[in-house]
mmCIF file of C-alpha atoms and ligand atoms in Angstrom:
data_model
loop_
_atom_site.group_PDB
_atom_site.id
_atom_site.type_symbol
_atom_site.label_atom_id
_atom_site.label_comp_id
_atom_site.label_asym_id
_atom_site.label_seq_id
_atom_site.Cartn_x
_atom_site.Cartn_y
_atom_site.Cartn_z
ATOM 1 C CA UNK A 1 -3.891 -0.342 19.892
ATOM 2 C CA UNK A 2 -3.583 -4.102 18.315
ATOM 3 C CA UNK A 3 -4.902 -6.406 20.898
ATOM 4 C CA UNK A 4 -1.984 -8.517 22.186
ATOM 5 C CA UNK A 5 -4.169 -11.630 22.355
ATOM 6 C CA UNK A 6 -4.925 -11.395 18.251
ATOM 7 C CA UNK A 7 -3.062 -13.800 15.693
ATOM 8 C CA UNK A 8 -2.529 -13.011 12.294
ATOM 9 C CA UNK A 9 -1.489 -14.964 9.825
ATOM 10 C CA UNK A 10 0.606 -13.419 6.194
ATOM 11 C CA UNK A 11 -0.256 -15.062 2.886
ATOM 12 C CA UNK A 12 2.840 -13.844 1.227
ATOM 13 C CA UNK A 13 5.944 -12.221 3.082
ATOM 14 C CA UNK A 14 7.550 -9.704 0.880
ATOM 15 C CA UNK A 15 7.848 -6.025 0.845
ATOM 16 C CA UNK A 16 4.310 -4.828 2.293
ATOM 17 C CA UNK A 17 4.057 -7.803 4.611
ATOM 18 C CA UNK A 18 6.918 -6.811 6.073
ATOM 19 C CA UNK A 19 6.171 -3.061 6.414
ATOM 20 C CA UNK A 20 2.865 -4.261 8.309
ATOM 21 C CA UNK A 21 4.772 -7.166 10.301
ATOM 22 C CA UNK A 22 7.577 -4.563 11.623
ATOM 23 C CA UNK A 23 4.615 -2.153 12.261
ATOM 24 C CA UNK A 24 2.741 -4.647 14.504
ATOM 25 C CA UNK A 25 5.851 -5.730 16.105
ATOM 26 C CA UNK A 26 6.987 -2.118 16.964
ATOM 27 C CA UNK A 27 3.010 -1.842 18.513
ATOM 28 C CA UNK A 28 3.528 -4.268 20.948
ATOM 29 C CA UNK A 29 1.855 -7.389 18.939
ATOM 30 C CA UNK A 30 4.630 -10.350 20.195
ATOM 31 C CA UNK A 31 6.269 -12.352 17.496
ATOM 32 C CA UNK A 32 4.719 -15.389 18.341
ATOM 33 C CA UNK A 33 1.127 -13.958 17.532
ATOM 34 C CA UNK A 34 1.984 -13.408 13.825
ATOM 35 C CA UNK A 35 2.970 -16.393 11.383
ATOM 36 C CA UNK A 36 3.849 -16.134 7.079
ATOM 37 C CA UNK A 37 3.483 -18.424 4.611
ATOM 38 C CA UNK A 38 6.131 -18.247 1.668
ATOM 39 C CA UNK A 39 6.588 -19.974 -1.057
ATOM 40 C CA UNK A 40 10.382 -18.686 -1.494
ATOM 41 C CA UNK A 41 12.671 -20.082 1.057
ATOM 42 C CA UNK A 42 14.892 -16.745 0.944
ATOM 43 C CA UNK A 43 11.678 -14.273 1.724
ATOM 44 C CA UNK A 44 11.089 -16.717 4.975
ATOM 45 C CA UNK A 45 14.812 -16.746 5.836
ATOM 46 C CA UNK A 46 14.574 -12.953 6.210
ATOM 47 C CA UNK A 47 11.263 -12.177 7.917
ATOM 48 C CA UNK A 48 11.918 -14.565 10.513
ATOM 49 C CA UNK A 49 15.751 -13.135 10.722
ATOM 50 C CA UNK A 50 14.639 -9.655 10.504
ATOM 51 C CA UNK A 51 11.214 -10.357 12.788
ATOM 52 C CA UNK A 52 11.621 -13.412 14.462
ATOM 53 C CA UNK A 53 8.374 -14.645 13.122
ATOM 54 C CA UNK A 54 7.560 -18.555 12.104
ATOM 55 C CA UNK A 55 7.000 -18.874 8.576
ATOM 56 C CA UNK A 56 5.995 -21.771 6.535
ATOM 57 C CA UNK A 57 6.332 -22.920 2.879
ATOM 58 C CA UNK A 58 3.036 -23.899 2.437
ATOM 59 C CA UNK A 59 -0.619 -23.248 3.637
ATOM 60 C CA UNK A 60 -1.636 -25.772 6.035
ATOM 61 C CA UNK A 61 -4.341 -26.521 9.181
ATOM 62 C CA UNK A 62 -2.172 -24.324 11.149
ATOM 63 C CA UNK A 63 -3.980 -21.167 9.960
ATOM 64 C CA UNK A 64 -7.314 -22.316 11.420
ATOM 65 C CA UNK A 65 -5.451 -20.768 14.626
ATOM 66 C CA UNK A 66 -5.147 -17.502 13.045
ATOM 67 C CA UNK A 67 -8.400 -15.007 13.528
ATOM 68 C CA UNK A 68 -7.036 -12.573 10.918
ATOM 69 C CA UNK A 69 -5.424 -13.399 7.442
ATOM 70 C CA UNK A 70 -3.694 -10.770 5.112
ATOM 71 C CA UNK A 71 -3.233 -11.204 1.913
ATOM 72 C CA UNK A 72 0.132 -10.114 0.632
ATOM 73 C CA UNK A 73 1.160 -11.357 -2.310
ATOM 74 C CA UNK A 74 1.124 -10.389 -5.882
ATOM 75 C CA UNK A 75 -2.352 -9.952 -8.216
ATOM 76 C CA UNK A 76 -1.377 -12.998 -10.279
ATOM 77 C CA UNK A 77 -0.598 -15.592 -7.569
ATOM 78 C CA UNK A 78 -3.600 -14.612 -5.680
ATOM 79 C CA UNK A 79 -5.992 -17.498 -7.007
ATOM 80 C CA UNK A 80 -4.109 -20.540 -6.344
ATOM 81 C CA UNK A 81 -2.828 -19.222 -2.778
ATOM 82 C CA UNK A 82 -6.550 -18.316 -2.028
ATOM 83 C CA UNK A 83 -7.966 -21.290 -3.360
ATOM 84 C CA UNK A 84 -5.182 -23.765 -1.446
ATOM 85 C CA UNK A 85 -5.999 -21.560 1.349
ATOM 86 C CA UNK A 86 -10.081 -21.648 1.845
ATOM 87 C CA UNK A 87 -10.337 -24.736 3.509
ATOM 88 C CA UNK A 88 -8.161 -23.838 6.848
ATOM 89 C CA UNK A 89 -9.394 -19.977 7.191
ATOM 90 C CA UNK A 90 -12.973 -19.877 6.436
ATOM 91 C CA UNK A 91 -13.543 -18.270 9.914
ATOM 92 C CA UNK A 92 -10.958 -15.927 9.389
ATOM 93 C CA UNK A 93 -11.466 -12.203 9.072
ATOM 94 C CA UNK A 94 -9.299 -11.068 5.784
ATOM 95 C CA UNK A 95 -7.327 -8.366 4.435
ATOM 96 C CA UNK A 96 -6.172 -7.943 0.917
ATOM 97 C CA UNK A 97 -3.551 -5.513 0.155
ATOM 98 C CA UNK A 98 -3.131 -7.215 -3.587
ATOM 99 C CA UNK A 99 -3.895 -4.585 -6.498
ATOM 100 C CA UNK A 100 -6.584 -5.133 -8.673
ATOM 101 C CA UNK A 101 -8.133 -7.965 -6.978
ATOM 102 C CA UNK A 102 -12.060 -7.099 -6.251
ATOM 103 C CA UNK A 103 -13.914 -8.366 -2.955
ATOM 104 C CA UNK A 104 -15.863 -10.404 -5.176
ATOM 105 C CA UNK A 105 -13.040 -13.066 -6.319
ATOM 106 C CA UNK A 106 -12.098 -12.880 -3.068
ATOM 107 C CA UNK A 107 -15.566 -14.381 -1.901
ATOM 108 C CA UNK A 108 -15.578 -16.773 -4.292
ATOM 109 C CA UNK A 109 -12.078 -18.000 -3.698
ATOM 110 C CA UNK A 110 -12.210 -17.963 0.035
ATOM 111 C CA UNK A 111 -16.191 -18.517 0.461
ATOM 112 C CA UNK A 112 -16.258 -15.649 3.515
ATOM 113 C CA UNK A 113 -17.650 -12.502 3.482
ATOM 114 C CA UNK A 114 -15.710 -10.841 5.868
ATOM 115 C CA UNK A 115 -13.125 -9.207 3.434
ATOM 116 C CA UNK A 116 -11.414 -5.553 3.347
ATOM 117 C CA UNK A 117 -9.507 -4.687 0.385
ATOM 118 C CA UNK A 118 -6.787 -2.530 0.756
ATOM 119 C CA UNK A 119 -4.320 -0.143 -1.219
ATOM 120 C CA UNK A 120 -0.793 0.888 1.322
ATOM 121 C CA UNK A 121 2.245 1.672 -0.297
ATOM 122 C CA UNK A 122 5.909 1.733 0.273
ATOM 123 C CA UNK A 123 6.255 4.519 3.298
ATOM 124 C CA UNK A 124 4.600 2.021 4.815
ATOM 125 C CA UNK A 125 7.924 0.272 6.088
ATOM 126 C CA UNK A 126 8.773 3.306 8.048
ATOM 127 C CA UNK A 127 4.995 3.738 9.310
ATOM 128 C CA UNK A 128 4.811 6.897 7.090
ATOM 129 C CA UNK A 129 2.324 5.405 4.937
ATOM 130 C CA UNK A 130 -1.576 6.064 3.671
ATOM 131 C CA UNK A 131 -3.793 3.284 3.030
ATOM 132 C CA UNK A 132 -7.009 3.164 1.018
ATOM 133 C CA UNK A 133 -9.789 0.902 2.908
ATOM 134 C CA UNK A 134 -12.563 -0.451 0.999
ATOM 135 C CA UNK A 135 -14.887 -3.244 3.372
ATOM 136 C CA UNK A 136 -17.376 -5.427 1.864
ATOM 137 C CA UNK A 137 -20.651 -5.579 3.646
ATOM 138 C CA UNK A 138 -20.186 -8.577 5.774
ATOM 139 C CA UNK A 139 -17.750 -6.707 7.797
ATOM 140 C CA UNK A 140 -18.968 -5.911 10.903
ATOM 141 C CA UNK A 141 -17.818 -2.405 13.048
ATOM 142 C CA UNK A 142 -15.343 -4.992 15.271
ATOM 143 C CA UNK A 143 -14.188 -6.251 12.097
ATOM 144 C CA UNK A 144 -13.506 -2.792 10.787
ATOM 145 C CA UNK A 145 -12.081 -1.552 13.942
ATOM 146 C CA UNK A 146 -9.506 -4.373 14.251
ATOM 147 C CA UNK A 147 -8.280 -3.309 10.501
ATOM 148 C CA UNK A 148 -7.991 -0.142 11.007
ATOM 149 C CA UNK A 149 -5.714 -1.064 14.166
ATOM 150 C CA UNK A 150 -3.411 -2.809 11.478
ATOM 151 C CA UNK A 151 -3.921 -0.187 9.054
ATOM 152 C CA UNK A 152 -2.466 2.629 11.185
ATOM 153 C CA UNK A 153 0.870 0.802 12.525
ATOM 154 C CA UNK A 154 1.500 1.655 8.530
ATOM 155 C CA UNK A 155 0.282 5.526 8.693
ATOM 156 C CA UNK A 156 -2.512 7.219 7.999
ATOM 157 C CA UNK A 157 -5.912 5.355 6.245
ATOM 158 C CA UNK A 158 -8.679 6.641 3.933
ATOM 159 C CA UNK A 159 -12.084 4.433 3.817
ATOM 160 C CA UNK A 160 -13.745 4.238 0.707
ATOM 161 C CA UNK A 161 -17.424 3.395 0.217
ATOM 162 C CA UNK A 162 -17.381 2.175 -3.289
ATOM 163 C CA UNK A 163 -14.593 -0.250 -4.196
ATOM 164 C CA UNK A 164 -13.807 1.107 -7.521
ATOM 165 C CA UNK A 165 -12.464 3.980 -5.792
ATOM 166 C CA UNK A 166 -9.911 1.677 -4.686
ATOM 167 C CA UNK A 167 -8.252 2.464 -8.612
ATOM 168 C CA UNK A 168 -8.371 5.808 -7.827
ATOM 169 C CA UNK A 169 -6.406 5.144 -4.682
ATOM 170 C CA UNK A 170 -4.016 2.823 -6.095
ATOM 171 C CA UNK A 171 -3.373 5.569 -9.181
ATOM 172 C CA UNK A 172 -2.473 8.376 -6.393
ATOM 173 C CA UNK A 173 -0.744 7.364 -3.436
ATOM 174 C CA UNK A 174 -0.415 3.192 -4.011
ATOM 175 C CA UNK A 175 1.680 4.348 -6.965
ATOM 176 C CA UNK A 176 2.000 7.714 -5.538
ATOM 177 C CA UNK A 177 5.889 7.150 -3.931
ATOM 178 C CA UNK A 178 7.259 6.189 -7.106
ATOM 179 C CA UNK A 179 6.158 9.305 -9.124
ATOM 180 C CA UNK A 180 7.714 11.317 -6.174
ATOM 181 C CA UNK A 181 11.231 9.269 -6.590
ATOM 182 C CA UNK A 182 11.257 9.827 -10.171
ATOM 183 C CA UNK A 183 10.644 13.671 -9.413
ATOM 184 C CA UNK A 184 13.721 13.205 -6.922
ATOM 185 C CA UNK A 185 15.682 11.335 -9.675
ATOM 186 C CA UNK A 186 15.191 14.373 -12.050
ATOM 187 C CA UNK A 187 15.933 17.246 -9.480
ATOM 188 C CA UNK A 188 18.934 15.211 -7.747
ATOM 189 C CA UNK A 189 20.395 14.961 -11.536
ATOM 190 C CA UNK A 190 19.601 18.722 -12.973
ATOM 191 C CA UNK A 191 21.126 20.269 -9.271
ATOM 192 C CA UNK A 192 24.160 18.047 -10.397
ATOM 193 C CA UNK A 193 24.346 19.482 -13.773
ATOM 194 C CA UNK A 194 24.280 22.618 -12.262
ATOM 195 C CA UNK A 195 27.227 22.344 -10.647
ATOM 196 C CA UNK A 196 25.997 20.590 -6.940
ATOM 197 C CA UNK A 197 27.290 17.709 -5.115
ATOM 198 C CA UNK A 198 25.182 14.849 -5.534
ATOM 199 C CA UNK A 199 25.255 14.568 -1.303
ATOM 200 C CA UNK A 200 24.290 18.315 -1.788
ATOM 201 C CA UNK A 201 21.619 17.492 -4.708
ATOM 202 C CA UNK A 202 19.696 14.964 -3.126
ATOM 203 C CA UNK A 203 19.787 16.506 0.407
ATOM 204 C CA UNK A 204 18.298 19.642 -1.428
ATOM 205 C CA UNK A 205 15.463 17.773 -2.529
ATOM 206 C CA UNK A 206 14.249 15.595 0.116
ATOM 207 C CA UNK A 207 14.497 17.556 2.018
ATOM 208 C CA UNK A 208 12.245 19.738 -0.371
ATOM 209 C CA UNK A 209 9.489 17.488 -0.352
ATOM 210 C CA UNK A 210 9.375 16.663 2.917
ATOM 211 C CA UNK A 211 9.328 20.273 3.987
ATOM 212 C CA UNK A 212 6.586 20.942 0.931
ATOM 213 C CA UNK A 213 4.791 18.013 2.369
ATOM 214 C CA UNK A 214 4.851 18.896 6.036
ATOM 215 C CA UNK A 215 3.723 22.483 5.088
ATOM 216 C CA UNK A 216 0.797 21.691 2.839
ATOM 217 C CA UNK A 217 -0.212 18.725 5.600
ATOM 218 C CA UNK A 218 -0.249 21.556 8.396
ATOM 219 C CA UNK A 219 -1.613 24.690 6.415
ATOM 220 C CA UNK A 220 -5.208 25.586 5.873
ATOM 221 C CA UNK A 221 -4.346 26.587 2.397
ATOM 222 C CA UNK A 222 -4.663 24.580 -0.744
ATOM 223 C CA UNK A 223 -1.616 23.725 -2.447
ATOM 224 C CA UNK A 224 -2.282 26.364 -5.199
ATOM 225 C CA UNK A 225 -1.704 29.129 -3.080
ATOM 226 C CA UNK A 226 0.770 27.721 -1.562
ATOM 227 C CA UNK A 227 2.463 27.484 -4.864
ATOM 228 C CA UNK A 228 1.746 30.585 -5.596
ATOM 229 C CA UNK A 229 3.544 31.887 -2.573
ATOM 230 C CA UNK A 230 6.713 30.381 -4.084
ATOM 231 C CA UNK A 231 6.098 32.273 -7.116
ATOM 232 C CA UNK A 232 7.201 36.010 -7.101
ATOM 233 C CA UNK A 233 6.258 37.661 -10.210
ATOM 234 C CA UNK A 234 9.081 37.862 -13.231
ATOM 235 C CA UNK A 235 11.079 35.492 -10.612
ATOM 236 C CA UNK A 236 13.155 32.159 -10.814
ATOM 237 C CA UNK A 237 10.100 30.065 -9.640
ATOM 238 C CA UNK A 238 7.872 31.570 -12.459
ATOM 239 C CA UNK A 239 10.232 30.794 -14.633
ATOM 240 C CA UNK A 240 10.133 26.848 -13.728
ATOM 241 C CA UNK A 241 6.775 26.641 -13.667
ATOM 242 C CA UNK A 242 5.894 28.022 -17.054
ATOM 243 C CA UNK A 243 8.278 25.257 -18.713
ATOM 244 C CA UNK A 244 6.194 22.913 -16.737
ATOM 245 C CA UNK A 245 2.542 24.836 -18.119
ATOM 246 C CA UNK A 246 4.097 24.892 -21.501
ATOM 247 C CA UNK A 247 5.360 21.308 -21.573
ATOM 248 C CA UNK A 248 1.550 20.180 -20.491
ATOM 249 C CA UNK A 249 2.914 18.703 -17.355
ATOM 250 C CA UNK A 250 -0.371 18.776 -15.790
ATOM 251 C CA UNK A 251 -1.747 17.117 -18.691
ATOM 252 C CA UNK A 252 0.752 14.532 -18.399
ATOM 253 C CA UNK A 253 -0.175 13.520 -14.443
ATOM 254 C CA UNK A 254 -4.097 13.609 -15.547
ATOM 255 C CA UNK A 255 -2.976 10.639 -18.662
ATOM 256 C CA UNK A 256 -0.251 8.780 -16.052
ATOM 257 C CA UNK A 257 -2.246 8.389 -12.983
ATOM 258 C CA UNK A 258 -5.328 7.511 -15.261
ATOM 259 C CA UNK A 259 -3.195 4.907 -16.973
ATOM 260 C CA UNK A 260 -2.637 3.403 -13.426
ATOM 261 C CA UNK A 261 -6.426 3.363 -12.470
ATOM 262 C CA UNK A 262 -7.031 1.797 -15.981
ATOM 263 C CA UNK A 263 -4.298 -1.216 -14.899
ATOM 264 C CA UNK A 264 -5.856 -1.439 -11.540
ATOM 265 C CA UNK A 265 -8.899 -2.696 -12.414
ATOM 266 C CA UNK A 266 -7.425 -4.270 -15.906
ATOM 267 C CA UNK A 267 -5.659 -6.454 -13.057
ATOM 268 C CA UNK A 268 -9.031 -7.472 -11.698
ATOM 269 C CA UNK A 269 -10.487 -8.307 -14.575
ATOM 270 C CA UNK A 270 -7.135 -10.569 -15.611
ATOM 271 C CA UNK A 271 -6.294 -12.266 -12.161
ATOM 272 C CA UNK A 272 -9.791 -11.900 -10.576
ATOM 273 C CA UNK A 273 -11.366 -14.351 -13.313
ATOM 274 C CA UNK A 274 -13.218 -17.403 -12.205
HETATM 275 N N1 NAI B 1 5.032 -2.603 -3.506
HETATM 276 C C1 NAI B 1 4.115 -1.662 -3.435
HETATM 277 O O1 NAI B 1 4.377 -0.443 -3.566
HETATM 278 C C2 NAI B 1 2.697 -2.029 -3.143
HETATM 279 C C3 NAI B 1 2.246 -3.314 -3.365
HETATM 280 N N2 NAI B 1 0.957 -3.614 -3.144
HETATM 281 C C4 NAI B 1 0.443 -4.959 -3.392
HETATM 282 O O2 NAI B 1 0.978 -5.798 -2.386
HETATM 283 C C5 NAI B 1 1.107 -7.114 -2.886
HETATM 284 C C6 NAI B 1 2.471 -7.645 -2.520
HETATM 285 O O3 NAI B 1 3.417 -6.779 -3.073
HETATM 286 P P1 NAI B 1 4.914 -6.766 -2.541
HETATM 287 O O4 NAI B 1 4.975 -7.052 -1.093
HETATM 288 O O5 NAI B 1 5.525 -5.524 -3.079
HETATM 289 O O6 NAI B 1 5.472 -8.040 -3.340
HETATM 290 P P2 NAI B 1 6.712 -8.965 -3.030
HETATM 291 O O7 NAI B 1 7.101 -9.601 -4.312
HETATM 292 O O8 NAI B 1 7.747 -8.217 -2.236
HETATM 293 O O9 NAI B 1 6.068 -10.067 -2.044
HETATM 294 C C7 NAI B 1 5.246 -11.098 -2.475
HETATM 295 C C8 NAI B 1 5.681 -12.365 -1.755
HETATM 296 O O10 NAI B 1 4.721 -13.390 -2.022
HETATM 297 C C9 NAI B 1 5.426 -14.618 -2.131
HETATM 298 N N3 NAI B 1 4.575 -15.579 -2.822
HETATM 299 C C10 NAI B 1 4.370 -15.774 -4.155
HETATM 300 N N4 NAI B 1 3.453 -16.745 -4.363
HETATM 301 C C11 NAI B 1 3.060 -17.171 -3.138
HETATM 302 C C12 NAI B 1 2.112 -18.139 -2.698
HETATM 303 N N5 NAI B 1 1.401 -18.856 -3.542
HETATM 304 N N6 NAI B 1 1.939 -18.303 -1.367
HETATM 305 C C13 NAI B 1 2.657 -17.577 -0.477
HETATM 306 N N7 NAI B 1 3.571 -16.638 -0.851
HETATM 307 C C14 NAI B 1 3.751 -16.443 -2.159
HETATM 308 C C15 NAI B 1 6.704 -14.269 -2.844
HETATM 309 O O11 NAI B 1 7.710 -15.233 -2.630
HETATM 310 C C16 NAI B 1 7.031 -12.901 -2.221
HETATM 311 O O12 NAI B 1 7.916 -13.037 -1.108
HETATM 312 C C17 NAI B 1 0.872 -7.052 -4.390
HETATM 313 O O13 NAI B 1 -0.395 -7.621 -4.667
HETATM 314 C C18 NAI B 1 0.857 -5.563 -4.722
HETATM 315 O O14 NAI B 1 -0.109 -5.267 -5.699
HETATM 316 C C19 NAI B 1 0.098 -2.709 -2.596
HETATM 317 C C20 NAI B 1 0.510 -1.445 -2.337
HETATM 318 C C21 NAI B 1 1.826 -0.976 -2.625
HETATM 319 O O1 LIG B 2 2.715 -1.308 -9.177
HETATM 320 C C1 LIG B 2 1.898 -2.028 -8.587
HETATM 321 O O2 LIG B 2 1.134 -2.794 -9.237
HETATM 322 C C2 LIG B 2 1.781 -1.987 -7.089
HETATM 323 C C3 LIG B 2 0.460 -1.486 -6.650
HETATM 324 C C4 LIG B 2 0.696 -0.115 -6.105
HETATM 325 C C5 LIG B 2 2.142 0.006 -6.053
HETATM 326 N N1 LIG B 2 2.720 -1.033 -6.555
#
């Protein structure tokens, strides 16, 4: 449960600040405990339509009232905003959600310790999301605790130990969604060719994944024998799949979701300079 009585305070009100900010809302956190800075005049027009949250155009003393700062904007802004930032919330406990961007810049830019680094993604806005957790080692357990309460009005949330893992994390399920829409995309436009609705085509597949999903979620079994389940022998799903073995499709996830770790920390070691 998020303690009523906290403040937080969004650097950055866009797409995942939202998801958390209608997360924390829907937990019971009142507006008037949550505040956004924005540089864009349109992002603060709809959060505080959409949320009925205050939010400002600039950083300003008014954060010193904020216990908790998250950090939501984009790898390559993150520098300034910290820096303008540091002198109003050095006693602030902070969360990152920026890729890329290592605990250690973060020190330097905002001169605290007490930083977690995160990785959500986009089923976050519907509180169906999974969040990688990575805390440096001035967090304390309270500290820890009161992130995970944020973390889990998004969805489910994986610590790391080690914060390079936090590339691996952003490669899988940070990225994750958008590998599984362009897998929609495909099916939704071959079930068409063949003849389907494109109401009936994209029905077929959601609902495909979500039912794959919520089956491999509640079975004991790994997803390979799951798979092979599906897979009578000389039958349509054999059929598929060998395409897929032939076509090195495997090979082809191993090489994409290693070219996302690769940019994660490439991002770091752009943005995360100085
Ligand atoms: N979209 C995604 O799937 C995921 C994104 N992330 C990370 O979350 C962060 C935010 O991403 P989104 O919400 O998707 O981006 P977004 O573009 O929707 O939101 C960023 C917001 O920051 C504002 N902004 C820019 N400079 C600013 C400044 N100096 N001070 C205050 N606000 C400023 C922009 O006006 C914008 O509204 C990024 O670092 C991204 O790496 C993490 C996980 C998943
Ligand atoms: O593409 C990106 O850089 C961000 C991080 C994970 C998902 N979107």
């Amino acid at each position: 449960m998020i303690d009523p009585r906290t403040a937080i305070a969004f650097i950055g009100g866009g797409n995942m600040a939202s998801a958390i900010i209608g997360g924390l809302l829907k937990q019971g956190l009142p507006a008037s405990r949550i505040t956004v800075v924005d540089t864009n005049a349109e992002a603060r027009q709809r959060l505080s339509d959409s949320h009925g949250v205050v939010a400002h155009a600039a950083v300003g003393p008014f954060l010193r009232d904020f216990p908790i700062v998250v950090w939501a904007i984009k790898p390559q802004t993150f520098k300034d905003a910290a820096q303008s930032a540091a002198p109003f919330v050095n006693g602030a406990l902070h969360l990152s959600v920026a890729a890329g961007i290592s605990t250690d810049s973060l020190q330097r830019w905002l001169g605290s310790e007490r930083i977690v680094r995160s990785m959500p993604n986009t089923p976050a806005l519907i509180g169906k999301g999974v969040t990688g957790l990575y805390a440096r080692a001035g967090v304390s357990a309270q500290d820890r605790a009161q992130v995970a309460h944020i973390a889990s009005v998004m969805g489910e949330f994986v610590w790391v130990e080690q914060e390079h893992l936090l590339d691996a994390v952003t490669a899988l399920s940070g990225s994750g969604p958008a590998y599984v829409f362009y897998l929609l995309e495909a099916m939704t436009a071959t079930g068409v060719e063949l003849g389907l609705t494109a109401e009936q085509a994209h029905q077929l597949a959601v609902e495909t994944f979500l039912g794959a999903g919520a089956l491999a979620k509640a079975s004991q079994e790994p997803p390979e024998v799951l798979r092979q389940r599906v897979t009578s022998k000389g039958g349509t799903t054999h059929a598929a799949i060998t395409v897929m073995e032939e076509g090195g499709l495997k090979a082809l996830f191993d090489q994409a979701l290693k070219a996302a770790a690769r940019r994660s920390a490439e991002l770091g070691a752009e943005f995360g300079k100085d």
